[in-house]
């Protein structure tokens, strides 16, 4: 269950309450009977891994594209190397 933060508009008293999503928001301050308002703050979530960032969905920078590019490059590199080796052997 989430923890919600409230602050009284009358006395400034802070309050935390553990409530279900379906529970109604608190409206009355337990100290002075004043009006409570919900306090919103930054959420402490960090997204790690691929797929969470804007550039992860782009063509060349996605994690699946370099793997296939590396495979293509690797298969063409030995052919080039073989040609160079053959040329070197025949020149010698």
Short mmCIF file of N, CA, C and O in Angstrom, two decimals:
data_model
loop_
_atom_site.label_atom_id
_atom_site.label_comp_id
_atom_site.label_asym_id
_atom_site.label_seq_id
_atom_site.Cartn_x
_atom_site.Cartn_y
_atom_site.Cartn_z
N UNK A 1 0.85 -1.19 0.00
CA UNK A 1 0.00 0.00 0.00
C UNK A 1 0.89 1.24 0.00
O UNK A 1 1.90 1.27 0.68
N UNK A 2 0.49 2.24 -0.75
CA UNK A 2 1.30 3.46 -0.83
C UNK A 2 1.17 4.35 0.41
O UNK A 2 0.18 4.31 1.12
N UNK A 3 2.20 5.14 0.62
CA UNK A 3 2.20 6.11 1.72
C UNK A 3 1.97 7.49 1.11
O UNK A 3 2.67 7.90 0.20
N UNK A 4 0.97 8.19 1.60
CA UNK A 4 0.63 9.53 1.12
C UNK A 4 1.04 10.56 2.16
O UNK A 4 0.97 10.32 3.36
N UNK A 5 1.48 11.72 1.68
CA UNK A 5 1.86 12.82 2.57
C UNK A 5 0.80 13.91 2.48
O UNK A 5 0.33 14.26 1.39
N UNK A 6 0.43 14.43 3.63
CA UNK A 6 -0.54 15.51 3.72
C UNK A 6 0.06 16.65 4.53
O UNK A 6 0.96 16.43 5.34
N UNK A 7 -0.44 17.86 4.29
CA UNK A 7 -0.03 19.01 5.09
C UNK A 7 -1.25 19.86 5.38
O UNK A 7 -2.09 20.09 4.49
N UNK A 8 -1.34 20.32 6.61
CA UNK A 8 -2.48 21.14 7.01
C UNK A 8 -2.30 22.56 6.49
O UNK A 8 -1.22 23.13 6.56
N UNK A 9 -3.39 23.14 5.95
CA UNK A 9 -3.34 24.51 5.45
C UNK A 9 -3.44 25.53 6.57
O UNK A 9 -3.08 26.68 6.39
N UNK A 10 -3.91 25.08 7.75
CA UNK A 10 -4.07 25.99 8.89
C UNK A 10 -2.80 26.08 9.74
O UNK A 10 -2.25 27.16 9.92
N UNK A 11 -2.34 24.94 10.25
CA UNK A 11 -1.21 24.94 11.18
C UNK A 11 0.11 24.51 10.54
O UNK A 11 1.17 24.64 11.15
N UNK A 12 0.07 23.98 9.32
CA UNK A 12 1.29 23.57 8.62
C UNK A 12 1.82 22.22 9.06
O UNK A 12 2.90 21.81 8.65
N UNK A 13 1.09 21.50 9.89
CA UNK A 13 1.49 20.19 10.38
C UNK A 13 1.57 19.18 9.23
O UNK A 13 0.67 19.12 8.39
N UNK A 14 2.64 18.39 9.20
CA UNK A 14 2.80 17.36 8.18
C UNK A 14 2.31 16.02 8.69
O UNK A 14 2.37 15.74 9.89
N UNK A 15 1.79 15.20 7.80
CA UNK A 15 1.22 13.93 8.19
C UNK A 15 1.44 12.91 7.08
O UNK A 15 1.32 13.24 5.89
N UNK A 16 1.80 11.69 7.44
CA UNK A 16 1.92 10.60 6.47
C UNK A 16 0.87 9.56 6.80
O UNK A 16 0.63 9.24 7.97
N UNK A 17 0.22 9.03 5.76
CA UNK A 17 -0.80 8.02 5.96
C UNK A 17 -0.63 6.90 4.94
O UNK A 17 -0.44 7.15 3.75
N UNK A 18 -0.67 5.65 5.43
CA UNK A 18 -0.61 4.50 4.55
C UNK A 18 -2.05 4.14 4.21
O UNK A 18 -2.85 3.83 5.08
N UNK A 19 -2.39 4.25 2.92
CA UNK A 19 -3.76 4.05 2.48
C UNK A 19 -3.80 3.19 1.23
O UNK A 19 -2.83 3.14 0.47
N UNK A 20 -4.95 2.56 1.01
CA UNK A 20 -5.17 1.83 -0.24
C UNK A 20 -5.46 2.85 -1.33
O UNK A 20 -5.83 3.99 -1.06
N UNK A 21 -5.33 2.43 -2.60
CA UNK A 21 -5.66 3.31 -3.71
C UNK A 21 -7.14 3.68 -3.69
O UNK A 21 -7.53 4.75 -4.11
N UNK A 22 -7.96 2.79 -3.19
CA UNK A 22 -9.40 3.01 -3.19
C UNK A 22 -9.89 3.83 -2.02
O UNK A 22 -11.04 4.27 -2.00
N UNK A 23 -9.04 4.06 -1.00
CA UNK A 23 -9.45 4.86 0.16
C UNK A 23 -9.60 6.33 -0.22
O UNK A 23 -8.89 6.84 -1.08
N UNK A 24 -10.54 7.00 0.45
CA UNK A 24 -10.72 8.44 0.24
C UNK A 24 -9.55 9.20 0.87
O UNK A 24 -8.97 8.77 1.87
N UNK A 25 -9.22 10.34 0.28
CA UNK A 25 -8.14 11.18 0.82
C UNK A 25 -8.57 11.78 2.16
O UNK A 25 -9.74 12.03 2.40
N UNK A 26 -7.57 11.97 3.04
CA UNK A 26 -7.85 12.61 4.33
C UNK A 26 -8.12 14.09 4.10
O UNK A 26 -7.50 14.72 3.25
N UNK A 27 -9.04 14.66 4.87
CA UNK A 27 -9.40 16.06 4.67
C UNK A 27 -9.31 16.90 5.94
O UNK A 27 -9.26 18.12 5.86
N UNK A 28 -9.26 16.27 7.12
CA UNK A 28 -9.27 17.01 8.38
C UNK A 28 -7.98 16.75 9.15
O UNK A 28 -7.59 15.60 9.36
N UNK A 29 -7.33 17.82 9.60
CA UNK A 29 -6.10 17.73 10.37
C UNK A 29 -6.40 17.18 11.77
O UNK A 29 -7.30 17.68 12.46
N UNK A 30 -5.64 16.17 12.23
CA UNK A 30 -5.88 15.63 13.56
C UNK A 30 -5.44 16.58 14.68
O UNK A 30 -5.90 16.46 15.81
N UNK A 31 -4.60 17.58 14.40
CA UNK A 31 -4.10 18.51 15.41
C UNK A 31 -5.07 19.68 15.65
O UNK A 31 -5.44 19.96 16.78
N UNK A 32 -5.45 20.34 14.55
CA UNK A 32 -6.22 21.58 14.71
C UNK A 32 -7.59 21.54 14.04
O UNK A 32 -8.29 22.55 14.02
N UNK A 33 -7.96 20.41 13.46
CA UNK A 33 -9.22 20.27 12.73
C UNK A 33 -9.26 21.13 11.45
O UNK A 33 -10.33 21.37 10.90
N UNK A 34 -8.10 21.57 10.98
CA UNK A 34 -8.02 22.36 9.75
C UNK A 34 -8.10 21.47 8.52
O UNK A 34 -8.26 20.24 8.61
N UNK A 35 -7.96 22.08 7.37
CA UNK A 35 -8.09 21.36 6.10
C UNK A 35 -6.72 20.80 5.66
O UNK A 35 -5.71 21.50 5.69
N UNK A 36 -6.70 19.53 5.26
CA UNK A 36 -5.48 18.89 4.78
C UNK A 36 -5.42 18.93 3.26
O UNK A 36 -6.45 18.87 2.59
N UNK A 37 -4.20 19.07 2.75
CA UNK A 37 -4.01 18.95 1.30
C UNK A 37 -2.92 17.91 1.07
O UNK A 37 -2.02 17.73 1.89
N UNK A 38 -3.01 17.19 -0.05
CA UNK A 38 -2.01 16.20 -0.41
C UNK A 38 -0.75 16.89 -0.89
O UNK A 38 -0.81 17.87 -1.62
N UNK A 39 0.39 16.36 -0.48
CA UNK A 39 1.67 16.89 -0.89
C UNK A 39 2.26 15.92 -1.91
O UNK A 39 2.38 14.73 -1.65
N UNK A 40 2.62 16.43 -3.09
CA UNK A 40 3.21 15.61 -4.14
C UNK A 40 4.69 15.91 -4.21
O UNK A 40 5.11 17.06 -4.16
N UNK A 41 5.49 14.85 -4.33
CA UNK A 41 6.93 15.02 -4.43
C UNK A 41 7.47 14.10 -5.52
O UNK A 41 6.75 13.27 -6.07
N UNK A 42 8.75 14.24 -5.81
CA UNK A 42 9.38 13.44 -6.85
C UNK A 42 9.36 11.96 -6.47
O UNK A 42 9.53 11.60 -5.32
N UNK A 43 9.18 11.12 -7.46
CA UNK A 43 9.13 9.68 -7.24
C UNK A 43 10.53 9.12 -7.38
O UNK A 43 11.26 9.48 -8.30
N UNK A 44 10.91 8.23 -6.50
CA UNK A 44 12.25 7.66 -6.51
C UNK A 44 12.35 6.40 -7.34
O UNK A 44 12.64 5.34 -6.81
N UNK A 45 12.12 6.51 -8.63
CA UNK A 45 12.20 5.36 -9.52
C UNK A 45 13.31 5.60 -10.52
O UNK A 45 13.42 6.68 -11.09
N UNK A 46 14.14 4.59 -10.74
CA UNK A 46 15.21 4.68 -11.73
C UNK A 46 15.02 3.54 -12.71
O UNK A 46 14.94 2.38 -12.32
N UNK A 47 14.92 3.86 -13.99
CA UNK A 47 14.77 2.85 -15.03
C UNK A 47 16.15 2.50 -15.57
O UNK A 47 16.86 3.35 -16.06
N UNK A 48 16.52 1.23 -15.46
CA UNK A 48 17.82 0.79 -15.95
C UNK A 48 17.62 -0.27 -17.02
O UNK A 48 16.63 -0.97 -17.03
N UNK A 49 18.57 -0.38 -17.90
CA UNK A 49 18.51 -1.38 -18.96
C UNK A 49 18.08 -0.78 -20.27
O UNK A 49 17.80 0.41 -20.38
N UNK A 50 18.03 -1.61 -21.28
CA UNK A 50 17.66 -1.10 -22.60
C UNK A 50 16.16 -1.00 -22.73
O UNK A 50 15.42 -1.70 -22.05
N UNK A 51 15.71 -0.10 -23.58
CA UNK A 51 14.29 0.05 -23.84
C UNK A 51 13.62 1.17 -23.09
O UNK A 51 12.47 1.48 -23.35
N UNK A 52 14.31 1.82 -22.15
CA UNK A 52 13.70 2.87 -21.37
C UNK A 52 14.05 4.28 -21.85
O UNK A 52 13.43 5.23 -21.44
N UNK A 53 15.07 4.39 -22.66
CA UNK A 53 15.52 5.71 -23.05
C UNK A 53 15.09 6.04 -24.47
O UNK A 53 14.86 5.16 -25.28
N UNK A 54 15.01 7.29 -24.78
CA UNK A 54 14.53 7.76 -26.07
C UNK A 54 15.37 7.23 -27.23
O UNK A 54 14.86 6.85 -28.25
N UNK A 55 16.66 7.17 -27.03
CA UNK A 55 17.54 6.73 -28.12
C UNK A 55 17.58 5.21 -28.27
O UNK A 55 18.17 4.70 -29.19
N UNK A 56 16.97 4.45 -27.35
CA UNK A 56 16.94 3.00 -27.48
C UNK A 56 16.06 2.53 -28.62
O UNK A 56 16.25 1.45 -29.15
N UNK A 57 15.09 3.32 -29.02
CA UNK A 57 14.17 2.90 -30.07
C UNK A 57 14.60 3.38 -31.45
O UNK A 57 13.94 3.12 -32.43
N UNK A 58 15.70 4.09 -31.51
CA UNK A 58 16.19 4.60 -32.79
C UNK A 58 16.96 3.52 -33.51
O UNK A 58 17.55 2.63 -32.90
N UNK A 59 17.07 3.61 -34.82
CA UNK A 59 17.69 2.60 -35.68
C UNK A 59 19.06 2.13 -35.27
O UNK A 59 19.23 1.02 -34.83
N UNK A 60 20.09 2.93 -35.42
CA UNK A 60 21.46 2.47 -35.23
C UNK A 60 21.83 2.30 -33.77
O UNK A 60 22.74 1.56 -33.45
N UNK A 61 21.14 2.93 -32.85
CA UNK A 61 21.54 2.85 -31.46
C UNK A 61 20.79 1.80 -30.66
O UNK A 61 21.03 1.66 -29.49
N UNK A 62 19.90 1.03 -31.28
CA UNK A 62 19.21 -0.01 -30.52
C UNK A 62 20.15 -1.18 -30.28
O UNK A 62 21.09 -1.40 -31.04
N UNK A 63 19.88 -1.95 -29.25
CA UNK A 63 20.80 -3.02 -28.87
C UNK A 63 20.77 -4.18 -29.85
O UNK A 63 21.72 -4.91 -29.97
N UNK A 64 19.68 -4.37 -30.60
CA UNK A 64 19.63 -5.49 -31.53
C UNK A 64 20.32 -5.18 -32.86
O UNK A 64 20.85 -6.07 -33.50
N UNK A 65 20.37 -3.94 -33.27
CA UNK A 65 20.99 -3.58 -34.54
C UNK A 65 22.50 -3.79 -34.55
O UNK A 65 23.02 -4.38 -35.48
N UNK A 66 23.25 -3.36 -33.52
CA UNK A 66 24.70 -3.56 -33.57
C UNK A 66 25.08 -5.04 -33.63
O UNK A 66 26.05 -5.39 -34.26
N UNK A 67 24.31 -5.91 -33.01
CA UNK A 67 24.63 -7.33 -33.04
C UNK A 67 24.57 -7.86 -34.46
O UNK A 67 25.45 -8.58 -34.90
N UNK A 68 23.55 -7.49 -35.22
CA UNK A 68 23.45 -7.95 -36.60
C UNK A 68 24.49 -7.25 -37.48
O UNK A 68 25.02 -7.85 -38.39
N UNK A 69 24.80 -5.99 -37.20
CA UNK A 69 25.83 -5.28 -37.96
C UNK A 69 27.19 -5.90 -37.73
O UNK A 69 27.98 -6.05 -38.64
N UNK A 70 27.47 -6.28 -36.50
CA UNK A 70 28.74 -6.90 -36.16
C UNK A 70 28.88 -8.23 -36.89
O UNK A 70 29.92 -8.54 -37.42
N UNK A 71 27.78 -8.98 -36.93
CA UNK A 71 27.80 -10.26 -37.63
C UNK A 71 28.06 -10.05 -39.11
O UNK A 71 28.86 -10.75 -39.72
N UNK A 72 27.42 -9.05 -39.73
CA UNK A 72 27.62 -8.77 -41.14
C UNK A 72 29.06 -8.34 -41.40
O UNK A 72 29.68 -8.78 -42.34
N UNK A 73 29.58 -7.49 -40.54
CA UNK A 73 30.94 -7.00 -40.69
C UNK A 73 31.93 -8.14 -40.52
O UNK A 73 32.87 -8.27 -41.27
N UNK A 74 31.68 -9.01 -39.54
CA UNK A 74 32.58 -10.12 -39.27
C UNK A 74 32.62 -11.08 -40.46
O UNK A 74 33.69 -11.57 -40.83
N UNK A 75 31.47 -11.33 -41.09
CA UNK A 75 31.46 -12.26 -42.21
C UNK A 75 32.11 -11.64 -43.44
O UNK A 75 32.71 -12.34 -44.24
N UNK A 76 32.04 -10.32 -43.62
CA UNK A 76 32.68 -9.70 -44.77
C UNK A 76 34.16 -9.49 -44.54
O UNK A 76 34.94 -9.50 -45.46
N UNK A 77 34.58 -9.34 -43.29
CA UNK A 77 35.98 -9.12 -42.97
C UNK A 77 36.85 -10.31 -43.35
O UNK A 77 37.87 -10.13 -44.00
N UNK A 78 36.48 -11.57 -43.00
CA UNK A 78 37.33 -12.69 -43.40
C UNK A 78 37.46 -12.80 -44.92
O UNK A 78 38.52 -13.14 -45.41
N UNK A 79 36.42 -12.49 -45.66
CA UNK A 79 36.51 -12.55 -47.12
C UNK A 79 37.53 -11.53 -47.61
O UNK A 79 38.35 -11.81 -48.49
N UNK A 80 37.52 -10.34 -47.04
CA UNK A 80 38.47 -9.31 -47.41
C UNK A 80 39.88 -9.74 -47.01
O UNK A 80 40.83 -9.59 -47.76
N UNK A 81 40.00 -10.30 -45.81
CA UNK A 81 41.29 -10.76 -45.33
C UNK A 81 41.82 -11.87 -46.22
O UNK A 81 42.99 -11.89 -46.56
N UNK A 82 40.94 -12.78 -46.63
CA UNK A 82 41.35 -13.87 -47.51
C UNK A 82 41.85 -13.32 -48.84
O UNK A 82 42.84 -13.78 -49.37
N UNK A 83 41.16 -12.33 -49.38
CA UNK A 83 41.57 -11.73 -50.64
C UNK A 83 42.93 -11.07 -50.49
O UNK A 83 43.80 -11.20 -51.35
N UNK A 84 43.14 -10.38 -49.37
CA UNK A 84 44.41 -9.73 -49.13
C UNK A 84 45.51 -10.76 -48.97
O UNK A 84 46.62 -10.59 -49.48
N UNK A 85 45.21 -11.85 -48.26
CA UNK A 85 46.20 -12.90 -48.06
C UNK A 85 46.57 -13.55 -49.37
O UNK A 85 47.72 -13.82 -49.66
N UNK A 86 45.55 -13.78 -50.21
CA UNK A 86 45.77 -14.39 -51.52
C UNK A 86 46.62 -13.48 -52.39
O UNK A 86 47.55 -13.90 -53.05
N UNK A 87 46.30 -12.17 -52.36
CA UNK A 87 47.05 -11.21 -53.15
C UNK A 87 48.49 -11.13 -52.67
O UNK A 87 49.42 -11.09 -53.47
N UNK A 88 48.69 -11.18 -51.35
CA UNK A 88 50.03 -11.13 -50.79
C UNK A 88 50.82 -12.37 -51.16
O UNK A 88 51.99 -12.33 -51.49
N UNK A 89 50.14 -13.53 -51.12
CA UNK A 89 50.79 -14.80 -51.43
C UNK A 89 51.21 -14.85 -52.89
O UNK A 89 52.29 -15.32 -53.25
N UNK A 90 50.32 -14.37 -53.79
CA UNK A 90 50.66 -14.43 -55.20
C UNK A 90 51.71 -13.40 -55.56
O UNK A 90 52.50 -13.60 -56.46
N UNK A 91 51.79 -12.29 -54.81
CA UNK A 91 52.80 -11.28 -55.08
C UNK A 91 54.17 -11.77 -54.61
O UNK A 91 55.19 -11.43 -55.17
N UNK A 92 54.19 -12.61 -53.59
CA UNK A 92 55.45 -13.09 -53.04
C UNK A 92 55.96 -14.23 -53.79
O UNK A 92 56.49 -14.57 -54.65
#
